[in-house]
Short mmCIF file of C-alpha atoms in Angstrom, two decimals:
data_model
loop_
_atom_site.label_atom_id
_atom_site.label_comp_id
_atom_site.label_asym_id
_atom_site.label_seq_id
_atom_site.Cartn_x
_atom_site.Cartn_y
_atom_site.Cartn_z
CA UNK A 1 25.09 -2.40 -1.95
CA UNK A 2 22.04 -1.97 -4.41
CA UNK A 3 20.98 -5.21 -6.34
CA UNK A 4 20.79 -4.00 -10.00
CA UNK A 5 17.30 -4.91 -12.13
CA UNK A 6 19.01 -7.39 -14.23
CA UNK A 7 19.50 -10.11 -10.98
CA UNK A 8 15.65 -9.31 -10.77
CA UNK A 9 14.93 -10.60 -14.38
CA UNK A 10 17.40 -13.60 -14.01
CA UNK A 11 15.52 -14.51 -10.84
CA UNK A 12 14.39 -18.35 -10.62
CA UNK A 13 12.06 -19.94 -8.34
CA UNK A 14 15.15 -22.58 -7.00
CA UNK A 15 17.13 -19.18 -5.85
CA UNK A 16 14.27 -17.89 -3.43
CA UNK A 17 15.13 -20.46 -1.04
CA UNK A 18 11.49 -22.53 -2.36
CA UNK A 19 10.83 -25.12 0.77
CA UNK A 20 10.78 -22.67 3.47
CA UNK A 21 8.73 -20.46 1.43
CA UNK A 22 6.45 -22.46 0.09
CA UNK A 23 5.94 -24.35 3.51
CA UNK A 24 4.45 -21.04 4.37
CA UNK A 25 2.45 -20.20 1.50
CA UNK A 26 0.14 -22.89 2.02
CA UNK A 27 -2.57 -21.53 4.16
CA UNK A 28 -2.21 -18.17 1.73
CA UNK A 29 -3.10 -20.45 -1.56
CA UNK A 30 -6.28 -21.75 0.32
CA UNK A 31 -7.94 -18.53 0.50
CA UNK A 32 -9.28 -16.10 -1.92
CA UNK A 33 -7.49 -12.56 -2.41
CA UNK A 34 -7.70 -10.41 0.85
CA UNK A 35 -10.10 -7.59 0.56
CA UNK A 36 -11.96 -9.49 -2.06
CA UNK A 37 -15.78 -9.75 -0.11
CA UNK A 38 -18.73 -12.17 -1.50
CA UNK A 39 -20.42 -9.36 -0.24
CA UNK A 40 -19.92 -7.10 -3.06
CA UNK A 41 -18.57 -3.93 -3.40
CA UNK A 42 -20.67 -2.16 -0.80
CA UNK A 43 -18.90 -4.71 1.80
CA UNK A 44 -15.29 -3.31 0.80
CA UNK A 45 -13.49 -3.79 4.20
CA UNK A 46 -11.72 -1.21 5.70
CA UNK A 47 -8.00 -1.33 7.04
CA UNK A 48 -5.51 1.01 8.91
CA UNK A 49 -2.17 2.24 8.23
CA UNK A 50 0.19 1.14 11.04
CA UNK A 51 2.51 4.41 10.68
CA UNK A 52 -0.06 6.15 12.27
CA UNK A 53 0.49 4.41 15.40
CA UNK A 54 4.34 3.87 15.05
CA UNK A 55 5.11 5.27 18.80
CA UNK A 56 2.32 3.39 20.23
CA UNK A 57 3.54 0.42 18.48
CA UNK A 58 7.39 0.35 19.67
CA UNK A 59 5.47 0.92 23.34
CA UNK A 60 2.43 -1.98 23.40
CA UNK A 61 2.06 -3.82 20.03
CA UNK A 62 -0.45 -6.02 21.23
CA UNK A 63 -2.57 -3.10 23.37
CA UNK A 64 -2.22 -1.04 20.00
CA UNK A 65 -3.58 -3.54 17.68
CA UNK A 66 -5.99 -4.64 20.56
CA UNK A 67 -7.42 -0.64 20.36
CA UNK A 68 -7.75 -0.87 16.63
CA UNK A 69 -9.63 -4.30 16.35
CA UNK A 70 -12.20 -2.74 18.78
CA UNK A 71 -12.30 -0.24 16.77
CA UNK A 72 -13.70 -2.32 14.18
CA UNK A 73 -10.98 -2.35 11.64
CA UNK A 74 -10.28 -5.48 9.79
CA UNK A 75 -6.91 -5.03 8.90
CA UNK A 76 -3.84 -3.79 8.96
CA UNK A 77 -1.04 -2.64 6.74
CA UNK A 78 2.57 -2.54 7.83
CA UNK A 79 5.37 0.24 7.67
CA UNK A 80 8.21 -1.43 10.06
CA UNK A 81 7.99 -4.30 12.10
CA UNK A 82 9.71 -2.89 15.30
CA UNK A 83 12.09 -6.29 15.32
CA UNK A 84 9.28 -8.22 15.66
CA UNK A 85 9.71 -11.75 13.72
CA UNK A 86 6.58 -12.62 11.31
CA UNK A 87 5.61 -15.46 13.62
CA UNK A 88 4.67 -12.98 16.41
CA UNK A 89 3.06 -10.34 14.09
CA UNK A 90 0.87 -13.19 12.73
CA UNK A 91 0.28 -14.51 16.04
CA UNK A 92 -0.91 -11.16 17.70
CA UNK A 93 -2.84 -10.25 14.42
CA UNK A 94 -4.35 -13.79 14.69
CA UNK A 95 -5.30 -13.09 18.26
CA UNK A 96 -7.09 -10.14 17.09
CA UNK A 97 -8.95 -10.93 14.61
CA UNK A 98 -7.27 -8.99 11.81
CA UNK A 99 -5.87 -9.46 8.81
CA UNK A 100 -2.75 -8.20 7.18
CA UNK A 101 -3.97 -6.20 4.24
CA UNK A 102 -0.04 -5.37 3.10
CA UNK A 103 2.85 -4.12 3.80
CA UNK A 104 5.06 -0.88 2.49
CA UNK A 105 8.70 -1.94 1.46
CA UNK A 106 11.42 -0.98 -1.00
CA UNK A 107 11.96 -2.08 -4.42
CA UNK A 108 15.40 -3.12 -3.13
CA UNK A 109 13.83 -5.30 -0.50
CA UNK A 110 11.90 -7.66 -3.67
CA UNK A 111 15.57 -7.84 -5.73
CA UNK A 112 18.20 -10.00 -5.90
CA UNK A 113 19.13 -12.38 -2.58
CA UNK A 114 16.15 -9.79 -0.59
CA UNK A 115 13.03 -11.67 -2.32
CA UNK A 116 13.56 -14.34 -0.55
CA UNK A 117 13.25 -13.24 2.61
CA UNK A 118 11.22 -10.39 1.74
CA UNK A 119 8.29 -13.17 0.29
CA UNK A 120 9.16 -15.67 3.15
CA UNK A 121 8.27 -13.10 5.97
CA UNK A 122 4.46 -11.64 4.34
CA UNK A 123 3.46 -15.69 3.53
CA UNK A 124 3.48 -15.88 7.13
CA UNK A 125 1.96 -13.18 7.86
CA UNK A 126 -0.79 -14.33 5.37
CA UNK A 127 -0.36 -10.87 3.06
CA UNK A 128 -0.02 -11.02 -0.56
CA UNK A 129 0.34 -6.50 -1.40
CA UNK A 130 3.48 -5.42 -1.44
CA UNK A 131 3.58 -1.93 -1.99
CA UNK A 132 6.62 -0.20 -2.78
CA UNK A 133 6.58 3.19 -0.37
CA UNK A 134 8.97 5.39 -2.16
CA UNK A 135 11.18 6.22 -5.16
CA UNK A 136 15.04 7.32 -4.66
CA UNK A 137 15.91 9.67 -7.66
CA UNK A 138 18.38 7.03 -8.86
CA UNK A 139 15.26 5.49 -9.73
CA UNK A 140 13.22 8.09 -11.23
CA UNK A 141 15.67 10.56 -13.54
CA UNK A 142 16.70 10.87 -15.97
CA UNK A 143 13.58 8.98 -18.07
CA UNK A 144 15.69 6.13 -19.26
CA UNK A 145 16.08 5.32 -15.44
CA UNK A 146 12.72 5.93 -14.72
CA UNK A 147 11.09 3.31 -17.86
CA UNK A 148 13.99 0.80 -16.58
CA UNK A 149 12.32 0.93 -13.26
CA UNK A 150 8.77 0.52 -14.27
CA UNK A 151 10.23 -2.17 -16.46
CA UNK A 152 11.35 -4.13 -13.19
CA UNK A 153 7.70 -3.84 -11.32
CA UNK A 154 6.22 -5.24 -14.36
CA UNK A 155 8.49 -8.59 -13.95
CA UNK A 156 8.43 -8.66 -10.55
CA UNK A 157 4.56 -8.70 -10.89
CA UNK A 158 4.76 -11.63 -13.11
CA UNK A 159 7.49 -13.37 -10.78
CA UNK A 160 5.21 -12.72 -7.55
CA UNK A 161 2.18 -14.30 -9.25
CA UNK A 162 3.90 -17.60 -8.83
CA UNK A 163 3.27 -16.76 -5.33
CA UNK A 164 -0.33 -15.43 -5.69
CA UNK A 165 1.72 -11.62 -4.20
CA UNK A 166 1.44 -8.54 -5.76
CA UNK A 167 3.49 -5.51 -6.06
CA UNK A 168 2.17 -1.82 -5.88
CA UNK A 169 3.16 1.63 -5.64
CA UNK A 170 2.24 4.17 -3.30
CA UNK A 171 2.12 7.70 -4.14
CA UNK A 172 3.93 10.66 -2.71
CA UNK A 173 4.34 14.46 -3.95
CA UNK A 174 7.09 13.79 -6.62
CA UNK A 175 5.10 11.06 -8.34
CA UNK A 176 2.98 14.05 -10.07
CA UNK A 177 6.30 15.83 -11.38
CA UNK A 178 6.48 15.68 -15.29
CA UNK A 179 8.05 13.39 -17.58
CA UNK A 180 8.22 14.23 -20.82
CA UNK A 181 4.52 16.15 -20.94
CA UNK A 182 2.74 13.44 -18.12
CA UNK A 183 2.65 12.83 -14.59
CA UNK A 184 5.25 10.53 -13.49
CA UNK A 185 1.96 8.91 -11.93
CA UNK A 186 0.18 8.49 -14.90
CA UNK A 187 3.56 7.23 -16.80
CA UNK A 188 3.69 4.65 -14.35
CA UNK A 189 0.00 3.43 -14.94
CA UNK A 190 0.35 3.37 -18.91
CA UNK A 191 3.58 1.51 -18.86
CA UNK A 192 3.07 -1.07 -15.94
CA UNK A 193 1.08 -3.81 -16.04
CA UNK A 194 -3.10 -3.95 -14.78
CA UNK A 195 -0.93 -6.75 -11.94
CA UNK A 196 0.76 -3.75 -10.83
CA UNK A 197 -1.11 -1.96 -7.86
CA UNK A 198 -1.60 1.66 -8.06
CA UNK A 199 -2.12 2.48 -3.92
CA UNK A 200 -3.86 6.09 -4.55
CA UNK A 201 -2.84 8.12 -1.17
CA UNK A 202 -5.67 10.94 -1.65
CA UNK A 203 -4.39 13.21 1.23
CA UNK A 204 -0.65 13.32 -0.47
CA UNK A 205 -2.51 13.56 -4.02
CA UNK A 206 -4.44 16.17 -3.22
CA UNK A 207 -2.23 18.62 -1.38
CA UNK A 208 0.04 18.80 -4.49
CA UNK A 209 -2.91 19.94 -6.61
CA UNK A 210 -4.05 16.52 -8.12
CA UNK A 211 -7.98 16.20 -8.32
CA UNK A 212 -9.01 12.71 -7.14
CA UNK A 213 -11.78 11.59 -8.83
CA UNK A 214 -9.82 12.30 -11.82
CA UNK A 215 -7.18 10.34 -11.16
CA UNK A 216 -9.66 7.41 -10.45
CA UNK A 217 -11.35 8.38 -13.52
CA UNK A 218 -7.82 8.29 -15.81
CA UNK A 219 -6.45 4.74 -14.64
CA UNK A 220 -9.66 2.60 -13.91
CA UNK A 221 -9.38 -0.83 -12.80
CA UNK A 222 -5.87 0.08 -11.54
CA UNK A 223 -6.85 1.01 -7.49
CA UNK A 224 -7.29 -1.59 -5.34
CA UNK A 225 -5.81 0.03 -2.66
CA UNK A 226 -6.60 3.30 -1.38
CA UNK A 227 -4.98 4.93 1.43
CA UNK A 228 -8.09 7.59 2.63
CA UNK A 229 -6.65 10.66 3.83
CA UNK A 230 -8.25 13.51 4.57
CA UNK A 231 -7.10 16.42 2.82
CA UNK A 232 -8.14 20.77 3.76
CA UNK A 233 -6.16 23.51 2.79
CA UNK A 234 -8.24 26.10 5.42
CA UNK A 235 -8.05 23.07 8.32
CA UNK A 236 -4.79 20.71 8.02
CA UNK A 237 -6.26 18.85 11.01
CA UNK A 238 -9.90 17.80 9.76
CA UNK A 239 -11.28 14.66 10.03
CA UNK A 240 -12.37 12.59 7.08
CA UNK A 241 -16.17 14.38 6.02
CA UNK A 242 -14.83 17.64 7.51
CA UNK A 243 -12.19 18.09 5.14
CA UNK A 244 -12.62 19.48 1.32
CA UNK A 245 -12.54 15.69 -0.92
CA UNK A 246 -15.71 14.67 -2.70
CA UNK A 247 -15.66 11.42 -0.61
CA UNK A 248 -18.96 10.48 -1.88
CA UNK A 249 -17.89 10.61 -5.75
CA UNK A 250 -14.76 9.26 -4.61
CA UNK A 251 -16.36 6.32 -2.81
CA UNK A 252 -18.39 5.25 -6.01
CA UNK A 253 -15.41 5.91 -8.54
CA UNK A 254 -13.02 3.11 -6.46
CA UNK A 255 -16.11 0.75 -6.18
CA UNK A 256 -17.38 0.87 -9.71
CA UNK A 257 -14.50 1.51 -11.63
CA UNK A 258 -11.44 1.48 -9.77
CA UNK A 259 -11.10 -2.46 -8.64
CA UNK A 260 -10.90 -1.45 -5.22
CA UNK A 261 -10.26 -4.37 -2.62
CA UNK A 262 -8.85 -2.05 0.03
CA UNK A 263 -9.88 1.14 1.90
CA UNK A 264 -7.19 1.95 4.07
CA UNK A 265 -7.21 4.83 6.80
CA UNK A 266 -4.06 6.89 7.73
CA UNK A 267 -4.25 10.23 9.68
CA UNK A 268 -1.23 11.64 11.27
CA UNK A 269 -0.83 14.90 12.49
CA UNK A 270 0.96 16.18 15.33
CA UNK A 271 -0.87 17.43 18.25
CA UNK A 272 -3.94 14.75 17.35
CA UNK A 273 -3.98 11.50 19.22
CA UNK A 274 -3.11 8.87 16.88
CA UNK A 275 -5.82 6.78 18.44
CA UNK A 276 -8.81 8.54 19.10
CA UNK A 277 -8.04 10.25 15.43
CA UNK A 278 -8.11 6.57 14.02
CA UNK A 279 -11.43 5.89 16.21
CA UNK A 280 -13.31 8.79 14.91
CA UNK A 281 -12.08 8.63 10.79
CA UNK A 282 -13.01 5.56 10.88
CA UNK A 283 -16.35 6.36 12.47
CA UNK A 284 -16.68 9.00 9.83
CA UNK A 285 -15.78 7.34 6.97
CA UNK A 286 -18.37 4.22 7.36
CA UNK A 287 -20.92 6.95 7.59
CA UNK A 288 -19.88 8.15 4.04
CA UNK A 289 -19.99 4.22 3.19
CA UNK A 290 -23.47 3.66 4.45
CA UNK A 291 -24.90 7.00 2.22
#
């Protein structure tokens, strides 16, 4: 059964189940946000979507993420966890060298006797973004529903800061339907909080019609997460740089105004190898950083 919003805003810090939580919070408190470089913005790191490799995943988790930290990718960001406890993930992540830039989720999976577990499992894996991956239309229509629900990320956000986690949003093609004269998108980013993450997907943004750069443009400060996806009408299969986005306008938008902490690759499309298609974005994409 669905946990309603209202055990979300009764929620105290005794009913997450504190001592095993906080037991592994620890090491997460001790170290500044993920993504976050002393580098400067020009250092953003770069992470990978895990759906991308889902197959290869349920095959050889630790030859996948092996493959990817060669690649040079400093991070990941989960989808499923292929009944895998946290303890392993962290370990083989550890192993590797990589860090766990966040995870995708369900709003029901941060409410009522969920949270617990939900915030228990991504201290130990040392992640503090948890981005909500999709929107049921119980959540979205009529508007009422829709303000309730951005209502509940804004108090989850405060709850998870206790925690020093985040919640987010990712974006799919419905997000841009309109509500009352806007974007659901853009509803979402004038009645949420700045603690709320807007995760701009630029492939799914872009094949619906939306224009990037001025979506970066419209909610500043409010992407520190990107998932970069190449996006080309004429050629569904291009790589990032051979595909039809302004990546270089894009590129200085997230750094100078959008807050990014977070560039985070995903290509999937069938008939591509999920690994050598991973190998050469990435490739392509620190070019466009280096310009």
């Amino acid at each position: 059964m669905r946990e309603k919003e209202g055990s979300s805003r009764n929620w105290k810090a005794r009913e997450l189940g504190r001592r095993p939580f906080l037991s592994g919070l620890a090491g997460l408190a001790a170290v500044p946000l993920l993504g976050q470089s002393e580098e400067g913005p020009s250092e953003t790191p770069i992470g990978v979507q895990l759906y991308c490799v889902r197959r290869e995943l349920a095959q050889d988790a630790p030859g996948t993420l092996e493959a990817l930290a060669k690649m040079g990718y400093a991070a990941v960001e989960f989808a499923d966890y292929f009944g895998r406890s946290a303890e392993e993930w962290r370990k083989l992540l550890d192993e590797n060298g990589l860090q766990c830039c966040g995870t995708h989720i369900y709003l029901e999976d941060l409410l009522g006797s969920r949270l617990a577990a939900t915030l228990n499992f991504n201290s130990v894996l040392g992640n503090q973004n948890l981005i909500v991956r999709w929107l049921g239309e119980e959540r979205r229509r009529p508007p009422e529903v829709y303000y309730r629900t951005l209502d509940t990320f804004n108090s989850l956000a405060e709850q998870l800061k206790l925690f020093g986690m985040r919640i987010g949003y990712h974006n799919h093609d419905y997000i841009f339907e309109r509500l009352e004269g806007e974007s659901m998108w853009n509803v979402m980013a004038d009645r949420t909080t700045a603690d709320v993450i807007l995760q701009l997907d630029t492939g799914n943004a872009s094949r619906v019609g939306q224009n990037v750069i001025e979506l970066l443009k419209r909610n500043p400060g409010r992407t520190r997460s990107m998932h970069v996806k190449p996006y080309s009408a004429s050629n569904p299969k291009a790589f990032i740089g051979q595909d039809e986005l302004d990546w270089p306008q894009i590129i200085e938008l997230a750094r100078s105004s959008g807050g990014i902490e977070w560039f985070i690759v995903e290509y999937e499309e069938e008939g591509v190898a999920p690994l050598e298609a991973l190998r050469a974005n990435l490739a392509a994409f620190r070019a466009l950083l280096a310009q």
